[in-house]
Every structure is written in C-alpha cells, then in structure tokens.
JSON list of N, CA and C in Angstrom, two decimals:
[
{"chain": "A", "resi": 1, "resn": "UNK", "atom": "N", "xyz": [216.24, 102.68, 148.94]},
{"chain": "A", "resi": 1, "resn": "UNK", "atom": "CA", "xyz": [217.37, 103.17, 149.71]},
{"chain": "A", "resi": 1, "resn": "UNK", "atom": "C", "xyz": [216.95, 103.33, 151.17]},
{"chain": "A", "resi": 2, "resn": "UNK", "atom": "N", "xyz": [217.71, 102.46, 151.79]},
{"chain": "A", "resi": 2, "resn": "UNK", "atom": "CA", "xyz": [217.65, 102.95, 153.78]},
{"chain": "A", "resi": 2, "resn": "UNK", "atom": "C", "xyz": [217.48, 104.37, 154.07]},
{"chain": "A", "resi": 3, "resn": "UNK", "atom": "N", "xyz": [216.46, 104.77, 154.51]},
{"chain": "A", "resi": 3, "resn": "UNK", "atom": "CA", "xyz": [216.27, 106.06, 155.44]},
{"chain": "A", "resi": 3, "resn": "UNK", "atom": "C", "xyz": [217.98, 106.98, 155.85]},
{"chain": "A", "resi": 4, "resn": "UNK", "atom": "N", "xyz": [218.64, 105.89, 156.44]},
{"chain": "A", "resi": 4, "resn": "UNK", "atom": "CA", "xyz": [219.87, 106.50, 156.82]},
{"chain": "A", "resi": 4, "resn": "UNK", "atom": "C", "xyz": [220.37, 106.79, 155.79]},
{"chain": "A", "resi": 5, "resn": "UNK", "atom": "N", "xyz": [220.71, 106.48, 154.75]},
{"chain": "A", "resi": 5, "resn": "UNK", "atom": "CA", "xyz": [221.00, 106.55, 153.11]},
{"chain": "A", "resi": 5, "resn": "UNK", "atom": "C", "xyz": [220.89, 107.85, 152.77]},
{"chain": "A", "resi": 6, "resn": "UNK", "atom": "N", "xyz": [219.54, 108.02, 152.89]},
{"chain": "A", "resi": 6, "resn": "UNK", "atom": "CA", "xyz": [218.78, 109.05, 152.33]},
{"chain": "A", "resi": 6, "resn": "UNK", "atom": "C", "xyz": [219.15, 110.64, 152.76]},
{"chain": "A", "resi": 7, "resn": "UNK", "atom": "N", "xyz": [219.27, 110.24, 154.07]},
{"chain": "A", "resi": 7, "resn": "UNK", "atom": "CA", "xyz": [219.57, 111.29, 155.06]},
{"chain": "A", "resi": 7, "resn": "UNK", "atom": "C", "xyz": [221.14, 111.64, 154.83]},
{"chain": "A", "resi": 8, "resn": "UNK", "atom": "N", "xyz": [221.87, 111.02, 154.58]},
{"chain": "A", "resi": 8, "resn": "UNK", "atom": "CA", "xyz": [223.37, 111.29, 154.50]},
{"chain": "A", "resi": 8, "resn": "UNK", "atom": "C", "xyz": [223.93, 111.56, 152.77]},
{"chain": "A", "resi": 9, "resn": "UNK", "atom": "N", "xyz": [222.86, 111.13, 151.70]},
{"chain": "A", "resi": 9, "resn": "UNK", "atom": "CA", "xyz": [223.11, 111.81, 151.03]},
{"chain": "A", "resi": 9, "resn": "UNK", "atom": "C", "xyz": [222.53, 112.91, 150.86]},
{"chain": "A", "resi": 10, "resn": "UNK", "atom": "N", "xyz": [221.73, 113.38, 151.26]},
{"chain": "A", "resi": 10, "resn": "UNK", "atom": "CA", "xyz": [220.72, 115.04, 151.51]},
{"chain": "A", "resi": 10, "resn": "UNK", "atom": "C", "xyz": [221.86, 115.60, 152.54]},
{"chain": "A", "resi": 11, "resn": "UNK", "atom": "N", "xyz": [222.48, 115.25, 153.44]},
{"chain": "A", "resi": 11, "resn": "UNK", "atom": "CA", "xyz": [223.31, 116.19, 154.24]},
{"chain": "A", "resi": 11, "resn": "UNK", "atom": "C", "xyz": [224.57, 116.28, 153.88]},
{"chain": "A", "resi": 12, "resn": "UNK", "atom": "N", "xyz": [225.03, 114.91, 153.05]},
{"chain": "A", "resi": 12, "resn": "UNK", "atom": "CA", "xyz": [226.19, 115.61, 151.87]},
{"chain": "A", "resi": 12, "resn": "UNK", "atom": "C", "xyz": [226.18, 116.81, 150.98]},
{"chain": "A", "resi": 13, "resn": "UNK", "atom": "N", "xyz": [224.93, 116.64, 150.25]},
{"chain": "A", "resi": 13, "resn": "UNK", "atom": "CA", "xyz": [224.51, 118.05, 149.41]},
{"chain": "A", "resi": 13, "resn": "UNK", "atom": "C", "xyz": [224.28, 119.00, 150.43]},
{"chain": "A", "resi": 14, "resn": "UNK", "atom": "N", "xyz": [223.72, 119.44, 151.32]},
{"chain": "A", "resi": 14, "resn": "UNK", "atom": "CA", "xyz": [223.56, 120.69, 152.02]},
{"chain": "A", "resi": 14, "resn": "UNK", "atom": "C", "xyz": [225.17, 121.03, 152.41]},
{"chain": "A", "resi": 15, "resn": "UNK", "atom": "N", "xyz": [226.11, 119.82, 153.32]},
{"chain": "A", "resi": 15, "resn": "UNK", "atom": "CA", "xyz": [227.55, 120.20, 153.13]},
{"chain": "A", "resi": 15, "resn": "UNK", "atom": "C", "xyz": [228.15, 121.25, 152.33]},
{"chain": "A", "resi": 16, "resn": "UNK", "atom": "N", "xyz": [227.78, 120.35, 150.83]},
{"chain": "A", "resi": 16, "resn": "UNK", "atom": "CA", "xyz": [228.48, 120.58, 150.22]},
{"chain": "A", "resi": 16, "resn": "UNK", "atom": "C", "xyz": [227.84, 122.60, 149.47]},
{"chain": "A", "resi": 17, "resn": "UNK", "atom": "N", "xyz": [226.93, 122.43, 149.33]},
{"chain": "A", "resi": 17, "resn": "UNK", "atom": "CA", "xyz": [225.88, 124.52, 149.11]},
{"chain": "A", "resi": 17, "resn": "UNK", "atom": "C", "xyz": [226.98, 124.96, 150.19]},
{"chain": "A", "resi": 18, "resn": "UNK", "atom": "N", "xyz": [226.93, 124.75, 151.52]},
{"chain": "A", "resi": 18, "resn": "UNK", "atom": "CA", "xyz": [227.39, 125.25, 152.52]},
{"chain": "A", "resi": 18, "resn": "UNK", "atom": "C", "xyz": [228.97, 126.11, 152.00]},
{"chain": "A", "resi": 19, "resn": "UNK", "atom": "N", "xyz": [229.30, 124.79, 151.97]},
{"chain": "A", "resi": 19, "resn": "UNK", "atom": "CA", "xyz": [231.16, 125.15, 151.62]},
{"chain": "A", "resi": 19, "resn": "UNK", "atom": "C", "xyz": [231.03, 126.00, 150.39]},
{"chain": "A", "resi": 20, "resn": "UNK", "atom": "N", "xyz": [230.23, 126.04, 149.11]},
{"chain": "A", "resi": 20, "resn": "UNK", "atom": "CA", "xyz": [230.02, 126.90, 148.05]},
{"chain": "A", "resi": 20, "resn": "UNK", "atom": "C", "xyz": [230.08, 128.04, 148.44]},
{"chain": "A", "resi": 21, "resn": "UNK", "atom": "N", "xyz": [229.22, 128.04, 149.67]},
{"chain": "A", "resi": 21, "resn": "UNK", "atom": "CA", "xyz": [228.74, 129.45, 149.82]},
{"chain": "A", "resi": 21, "resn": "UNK", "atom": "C", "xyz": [229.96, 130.20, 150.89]},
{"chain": "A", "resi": 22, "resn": "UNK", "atom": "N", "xyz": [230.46, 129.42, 151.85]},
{"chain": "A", "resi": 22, "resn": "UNK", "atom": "CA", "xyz": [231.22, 130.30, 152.61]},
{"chain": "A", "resi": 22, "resn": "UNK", "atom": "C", "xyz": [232.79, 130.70, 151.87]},
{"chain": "A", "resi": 23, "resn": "UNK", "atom": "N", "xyz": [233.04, 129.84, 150.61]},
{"chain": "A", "resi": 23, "resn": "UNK", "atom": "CA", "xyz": [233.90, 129.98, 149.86]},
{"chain": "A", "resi": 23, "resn": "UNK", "atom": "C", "xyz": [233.71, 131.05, 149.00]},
{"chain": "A", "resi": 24, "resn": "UNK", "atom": "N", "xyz": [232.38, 131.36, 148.60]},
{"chain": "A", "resi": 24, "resn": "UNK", "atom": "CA", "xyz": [232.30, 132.28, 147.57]},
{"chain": "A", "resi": 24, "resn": "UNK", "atom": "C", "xyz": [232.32, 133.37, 148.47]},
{"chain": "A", "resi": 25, "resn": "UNK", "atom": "N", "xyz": [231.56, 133.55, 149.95]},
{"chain": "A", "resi": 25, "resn": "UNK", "atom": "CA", "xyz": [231.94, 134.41, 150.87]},
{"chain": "A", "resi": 25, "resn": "UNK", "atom": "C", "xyz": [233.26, 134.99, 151.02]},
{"chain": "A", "resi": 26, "resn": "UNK", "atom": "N", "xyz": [234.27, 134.25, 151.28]},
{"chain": "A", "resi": 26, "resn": "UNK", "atom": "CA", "xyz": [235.88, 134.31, 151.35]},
{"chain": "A", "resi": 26, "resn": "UNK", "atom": "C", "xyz": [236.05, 135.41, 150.40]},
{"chain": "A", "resi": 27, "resn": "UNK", "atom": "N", "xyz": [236.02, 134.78, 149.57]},
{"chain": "A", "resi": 27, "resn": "UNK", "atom": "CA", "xyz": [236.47, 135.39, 147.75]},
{"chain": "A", "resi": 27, "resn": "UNK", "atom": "C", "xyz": [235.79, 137.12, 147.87]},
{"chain": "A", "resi": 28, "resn": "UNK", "atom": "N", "xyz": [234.85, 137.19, 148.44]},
{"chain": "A", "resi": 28, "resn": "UNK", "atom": "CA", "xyz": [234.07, 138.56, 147.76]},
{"chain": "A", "resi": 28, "resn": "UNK", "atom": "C", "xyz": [235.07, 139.17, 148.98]},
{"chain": "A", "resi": 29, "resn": "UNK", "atom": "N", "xyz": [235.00, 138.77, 150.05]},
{"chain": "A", "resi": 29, "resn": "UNK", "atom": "CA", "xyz": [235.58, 139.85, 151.30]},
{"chain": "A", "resi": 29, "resn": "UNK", "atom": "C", "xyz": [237.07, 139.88, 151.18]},
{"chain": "A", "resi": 30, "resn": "UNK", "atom": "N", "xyz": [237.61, 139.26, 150.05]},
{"chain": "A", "resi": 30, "resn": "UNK", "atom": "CA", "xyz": [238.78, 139.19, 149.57]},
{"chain": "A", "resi": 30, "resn": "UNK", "atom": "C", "xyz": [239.32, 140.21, 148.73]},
{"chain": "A", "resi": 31, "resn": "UNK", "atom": "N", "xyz": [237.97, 140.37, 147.57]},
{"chain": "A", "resi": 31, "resn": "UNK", "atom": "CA", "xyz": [238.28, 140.47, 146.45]},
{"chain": "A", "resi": 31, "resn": "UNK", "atom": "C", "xyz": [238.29, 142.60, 146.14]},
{"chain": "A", "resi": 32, "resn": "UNK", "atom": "N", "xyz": [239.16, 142.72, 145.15]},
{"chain": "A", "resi": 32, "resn": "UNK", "atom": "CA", "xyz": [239.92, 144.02, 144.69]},
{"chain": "A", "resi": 32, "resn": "UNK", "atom": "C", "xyz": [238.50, 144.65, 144.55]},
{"chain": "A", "resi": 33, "resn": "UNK", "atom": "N", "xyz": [237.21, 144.66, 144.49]},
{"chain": "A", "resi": 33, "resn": "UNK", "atom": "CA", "xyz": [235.99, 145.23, 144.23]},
{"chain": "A", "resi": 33, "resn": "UNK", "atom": "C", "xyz": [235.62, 145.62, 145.40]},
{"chain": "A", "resi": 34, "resn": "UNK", "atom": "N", "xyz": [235.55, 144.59, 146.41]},
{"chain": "A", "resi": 34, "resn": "UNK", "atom": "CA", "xyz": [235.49, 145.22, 147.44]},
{"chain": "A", "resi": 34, "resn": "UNK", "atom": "C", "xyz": [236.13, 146.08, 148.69]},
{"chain": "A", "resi": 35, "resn": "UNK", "atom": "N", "xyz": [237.51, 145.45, 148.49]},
{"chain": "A", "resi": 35, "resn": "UNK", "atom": "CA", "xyz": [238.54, 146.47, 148.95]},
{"chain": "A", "resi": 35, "resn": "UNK", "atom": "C", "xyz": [238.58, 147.84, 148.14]},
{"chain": "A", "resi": 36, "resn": "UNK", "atom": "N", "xyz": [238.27, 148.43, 147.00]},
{"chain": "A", "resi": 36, "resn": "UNK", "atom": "CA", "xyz": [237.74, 149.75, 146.13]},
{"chain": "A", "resi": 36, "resn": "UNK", "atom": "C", "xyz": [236.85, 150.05, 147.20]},
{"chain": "A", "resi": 37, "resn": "UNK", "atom": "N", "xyz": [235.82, 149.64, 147.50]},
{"chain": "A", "resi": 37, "resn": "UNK", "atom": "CA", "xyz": [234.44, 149.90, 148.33]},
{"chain": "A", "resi": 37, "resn": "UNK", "atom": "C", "xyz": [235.14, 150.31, 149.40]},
{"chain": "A", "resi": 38, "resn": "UNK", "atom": "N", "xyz": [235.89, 149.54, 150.30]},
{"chain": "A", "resi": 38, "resn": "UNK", "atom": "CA", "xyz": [236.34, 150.42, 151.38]},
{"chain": "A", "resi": 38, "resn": "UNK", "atom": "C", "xyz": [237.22, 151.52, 151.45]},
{"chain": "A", "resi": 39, "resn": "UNK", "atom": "N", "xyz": [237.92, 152.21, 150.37]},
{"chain": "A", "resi": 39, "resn": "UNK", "atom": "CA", "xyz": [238.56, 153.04, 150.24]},
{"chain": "A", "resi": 39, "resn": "UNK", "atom": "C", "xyz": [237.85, 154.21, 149.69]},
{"chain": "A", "resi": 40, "resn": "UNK", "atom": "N", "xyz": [236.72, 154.00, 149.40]},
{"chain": "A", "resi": 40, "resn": "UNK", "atom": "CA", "xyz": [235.80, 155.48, 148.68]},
{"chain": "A", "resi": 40, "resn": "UNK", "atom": "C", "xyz": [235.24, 155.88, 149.88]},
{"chain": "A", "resi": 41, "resn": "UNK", "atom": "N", "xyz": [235.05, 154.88, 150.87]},
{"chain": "A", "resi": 41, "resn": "UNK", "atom": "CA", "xyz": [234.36, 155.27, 152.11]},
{"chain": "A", "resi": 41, "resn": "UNK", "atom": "C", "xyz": [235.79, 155.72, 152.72]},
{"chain": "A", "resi": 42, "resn": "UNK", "atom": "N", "xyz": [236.84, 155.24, 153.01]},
{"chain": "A", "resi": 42, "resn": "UNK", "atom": "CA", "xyz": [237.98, 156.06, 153.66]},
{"chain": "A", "resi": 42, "resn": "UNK", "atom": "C", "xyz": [238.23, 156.17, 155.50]},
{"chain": "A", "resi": 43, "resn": "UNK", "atom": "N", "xyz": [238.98, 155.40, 155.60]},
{"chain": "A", "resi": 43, "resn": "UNK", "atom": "CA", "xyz": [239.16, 155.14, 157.26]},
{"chain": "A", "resi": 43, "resn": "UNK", "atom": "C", "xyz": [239.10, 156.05, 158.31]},
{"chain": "A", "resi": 44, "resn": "UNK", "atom": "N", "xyz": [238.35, 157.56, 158.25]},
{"chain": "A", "resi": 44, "resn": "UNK", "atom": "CA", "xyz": [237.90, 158.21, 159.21]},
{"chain": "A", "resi": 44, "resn": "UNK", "atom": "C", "xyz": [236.48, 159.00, 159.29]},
{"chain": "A", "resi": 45, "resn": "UNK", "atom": "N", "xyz": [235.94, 157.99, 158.67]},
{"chain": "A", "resi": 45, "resn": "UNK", "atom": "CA", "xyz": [234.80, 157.83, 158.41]},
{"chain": "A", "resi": 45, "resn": "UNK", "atom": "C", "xyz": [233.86, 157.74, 159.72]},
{"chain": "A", "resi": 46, "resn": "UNK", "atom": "N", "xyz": [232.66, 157.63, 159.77]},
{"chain": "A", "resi": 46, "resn": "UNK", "atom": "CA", "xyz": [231.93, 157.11, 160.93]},
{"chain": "A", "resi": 46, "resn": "UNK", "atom": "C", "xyz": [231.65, 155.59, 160.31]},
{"chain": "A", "resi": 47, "resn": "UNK", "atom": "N", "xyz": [230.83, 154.70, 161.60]},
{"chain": "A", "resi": 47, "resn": "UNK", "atom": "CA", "xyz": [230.27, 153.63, 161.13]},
{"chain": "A", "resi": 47, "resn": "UNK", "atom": "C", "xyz": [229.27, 154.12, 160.50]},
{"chain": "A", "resi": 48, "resn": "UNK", "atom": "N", "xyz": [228.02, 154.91, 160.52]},
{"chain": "A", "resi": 48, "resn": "UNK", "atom": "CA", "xyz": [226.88, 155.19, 159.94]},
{"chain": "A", "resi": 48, "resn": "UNK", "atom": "C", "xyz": [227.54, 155.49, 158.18]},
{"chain": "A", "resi": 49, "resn": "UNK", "atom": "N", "xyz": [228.47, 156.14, 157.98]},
{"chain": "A", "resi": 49, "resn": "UNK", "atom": "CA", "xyz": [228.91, 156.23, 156.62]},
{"chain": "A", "resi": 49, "resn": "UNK", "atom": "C", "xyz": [228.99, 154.92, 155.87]},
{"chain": "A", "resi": 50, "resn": "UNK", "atom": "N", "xyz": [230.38, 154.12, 156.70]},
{"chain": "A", "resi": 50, "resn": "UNK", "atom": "CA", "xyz": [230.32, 152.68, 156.05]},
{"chain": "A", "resi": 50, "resn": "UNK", "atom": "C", "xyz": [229.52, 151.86, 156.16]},
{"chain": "A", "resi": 51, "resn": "UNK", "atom": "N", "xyz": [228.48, 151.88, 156.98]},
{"chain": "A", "resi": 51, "resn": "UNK", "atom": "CA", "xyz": [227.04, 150.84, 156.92]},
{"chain": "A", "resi": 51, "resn": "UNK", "atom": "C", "xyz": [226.36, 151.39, 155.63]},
{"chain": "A", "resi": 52, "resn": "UNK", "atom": "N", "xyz": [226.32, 152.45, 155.33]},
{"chain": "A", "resi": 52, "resn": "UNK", "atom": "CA", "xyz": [225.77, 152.93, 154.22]},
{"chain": "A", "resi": 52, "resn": "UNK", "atom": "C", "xyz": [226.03, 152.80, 152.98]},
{"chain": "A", "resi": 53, "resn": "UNK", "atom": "N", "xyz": [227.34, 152.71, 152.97]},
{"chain": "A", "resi": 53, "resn": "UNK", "atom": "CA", "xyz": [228.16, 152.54, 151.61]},
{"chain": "A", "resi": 53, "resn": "UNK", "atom": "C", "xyz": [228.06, 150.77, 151.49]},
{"chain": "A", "resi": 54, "resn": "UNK", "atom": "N", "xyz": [227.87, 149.94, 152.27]},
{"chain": "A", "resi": 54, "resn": "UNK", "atom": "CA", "xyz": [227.83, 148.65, 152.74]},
{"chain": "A", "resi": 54, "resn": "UNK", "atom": "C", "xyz": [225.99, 148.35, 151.80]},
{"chain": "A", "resi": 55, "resn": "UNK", "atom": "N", "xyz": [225.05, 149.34, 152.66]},
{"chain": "A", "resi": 55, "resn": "UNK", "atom": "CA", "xyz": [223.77, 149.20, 152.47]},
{"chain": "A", "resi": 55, "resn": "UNK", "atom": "C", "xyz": [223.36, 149.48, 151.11]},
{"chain": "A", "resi": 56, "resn": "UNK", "atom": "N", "xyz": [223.86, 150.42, 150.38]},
{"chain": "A", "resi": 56, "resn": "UNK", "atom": "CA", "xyz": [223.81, 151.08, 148.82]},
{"chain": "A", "resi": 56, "resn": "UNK", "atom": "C", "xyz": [224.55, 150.24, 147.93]},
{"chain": "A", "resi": 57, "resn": "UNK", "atom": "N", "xyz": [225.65, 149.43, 147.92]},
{"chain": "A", "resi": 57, "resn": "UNK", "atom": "CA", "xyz": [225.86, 148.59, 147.22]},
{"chain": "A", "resi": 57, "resn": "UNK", "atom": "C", "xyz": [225.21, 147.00, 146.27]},
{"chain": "A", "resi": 58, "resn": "UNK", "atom": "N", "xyz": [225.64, 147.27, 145.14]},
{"chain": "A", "resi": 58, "resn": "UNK", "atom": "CA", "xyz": [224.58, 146.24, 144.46]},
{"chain": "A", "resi": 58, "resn": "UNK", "atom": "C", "xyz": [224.65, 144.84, 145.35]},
{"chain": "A", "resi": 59, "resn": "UNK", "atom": "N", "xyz": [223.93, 144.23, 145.04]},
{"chain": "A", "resi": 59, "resn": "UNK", "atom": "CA", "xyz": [223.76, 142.99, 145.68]},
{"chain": "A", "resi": 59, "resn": "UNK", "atom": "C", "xyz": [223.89, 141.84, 144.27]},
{"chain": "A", "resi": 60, "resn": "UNK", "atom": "N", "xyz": [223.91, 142.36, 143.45]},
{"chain": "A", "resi": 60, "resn": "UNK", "atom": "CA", "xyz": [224.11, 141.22, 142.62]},
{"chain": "A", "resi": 60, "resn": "UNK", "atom": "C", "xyz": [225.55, 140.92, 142.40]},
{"chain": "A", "resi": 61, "resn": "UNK", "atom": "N", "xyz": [226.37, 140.42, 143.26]},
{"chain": "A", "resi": 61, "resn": "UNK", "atom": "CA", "xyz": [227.91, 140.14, 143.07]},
{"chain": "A", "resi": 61, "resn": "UNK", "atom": "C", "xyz": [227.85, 138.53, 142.57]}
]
C-alpha cells in the first residue's frame, strides 16, 4: 500500500475515535445524570462548590 494510503487510512480511524468521542461528550453534558449533578449543587452556589461536586464525581460514565 502507497505511503499516502496508509496515512489516510490511519487518519480516517483517528477521524473517526474523534467523532466517538466528542459525540459521547454531547450525550453525557446532555444527559438526565448529569443535569441531577447540577441541581444537588444548586444555582447559588459558589464556583469552588461546583468544581467540587464536578471533581468528586465518578469518572467511570
């Protein structure tokens, strides 16, 4: 396979992780789990509260 080949199907696949990922991004900052999260913290809050509630949250979504 041509070099150029090679290169454009390796930057199809990285494309394509890319869009996975900013899609699955979308979805979480979308999604009813995390809108819960911003309402336990509560809109007169400080930032140091909601960075925290942000920082203490699982990471395995």
């Amino acid at each position: 396979m041509p070099p150029q080949k090679k290169w454009l199907k390796k930057r199809a696949e990285n494309l394509a992780g890319s869009i996975k990922t900013g899609l699955k991004r979308a979805a979480e900052s979308c999604s009813p789990k995390r809108n819960r999260k911003k309402q336990e913290v509560g809109p007169g809050n400080s930032y140091e509260a909601i960075h925290e509630a942000r920082v203490s949250a699982p990471k395995n979504l």
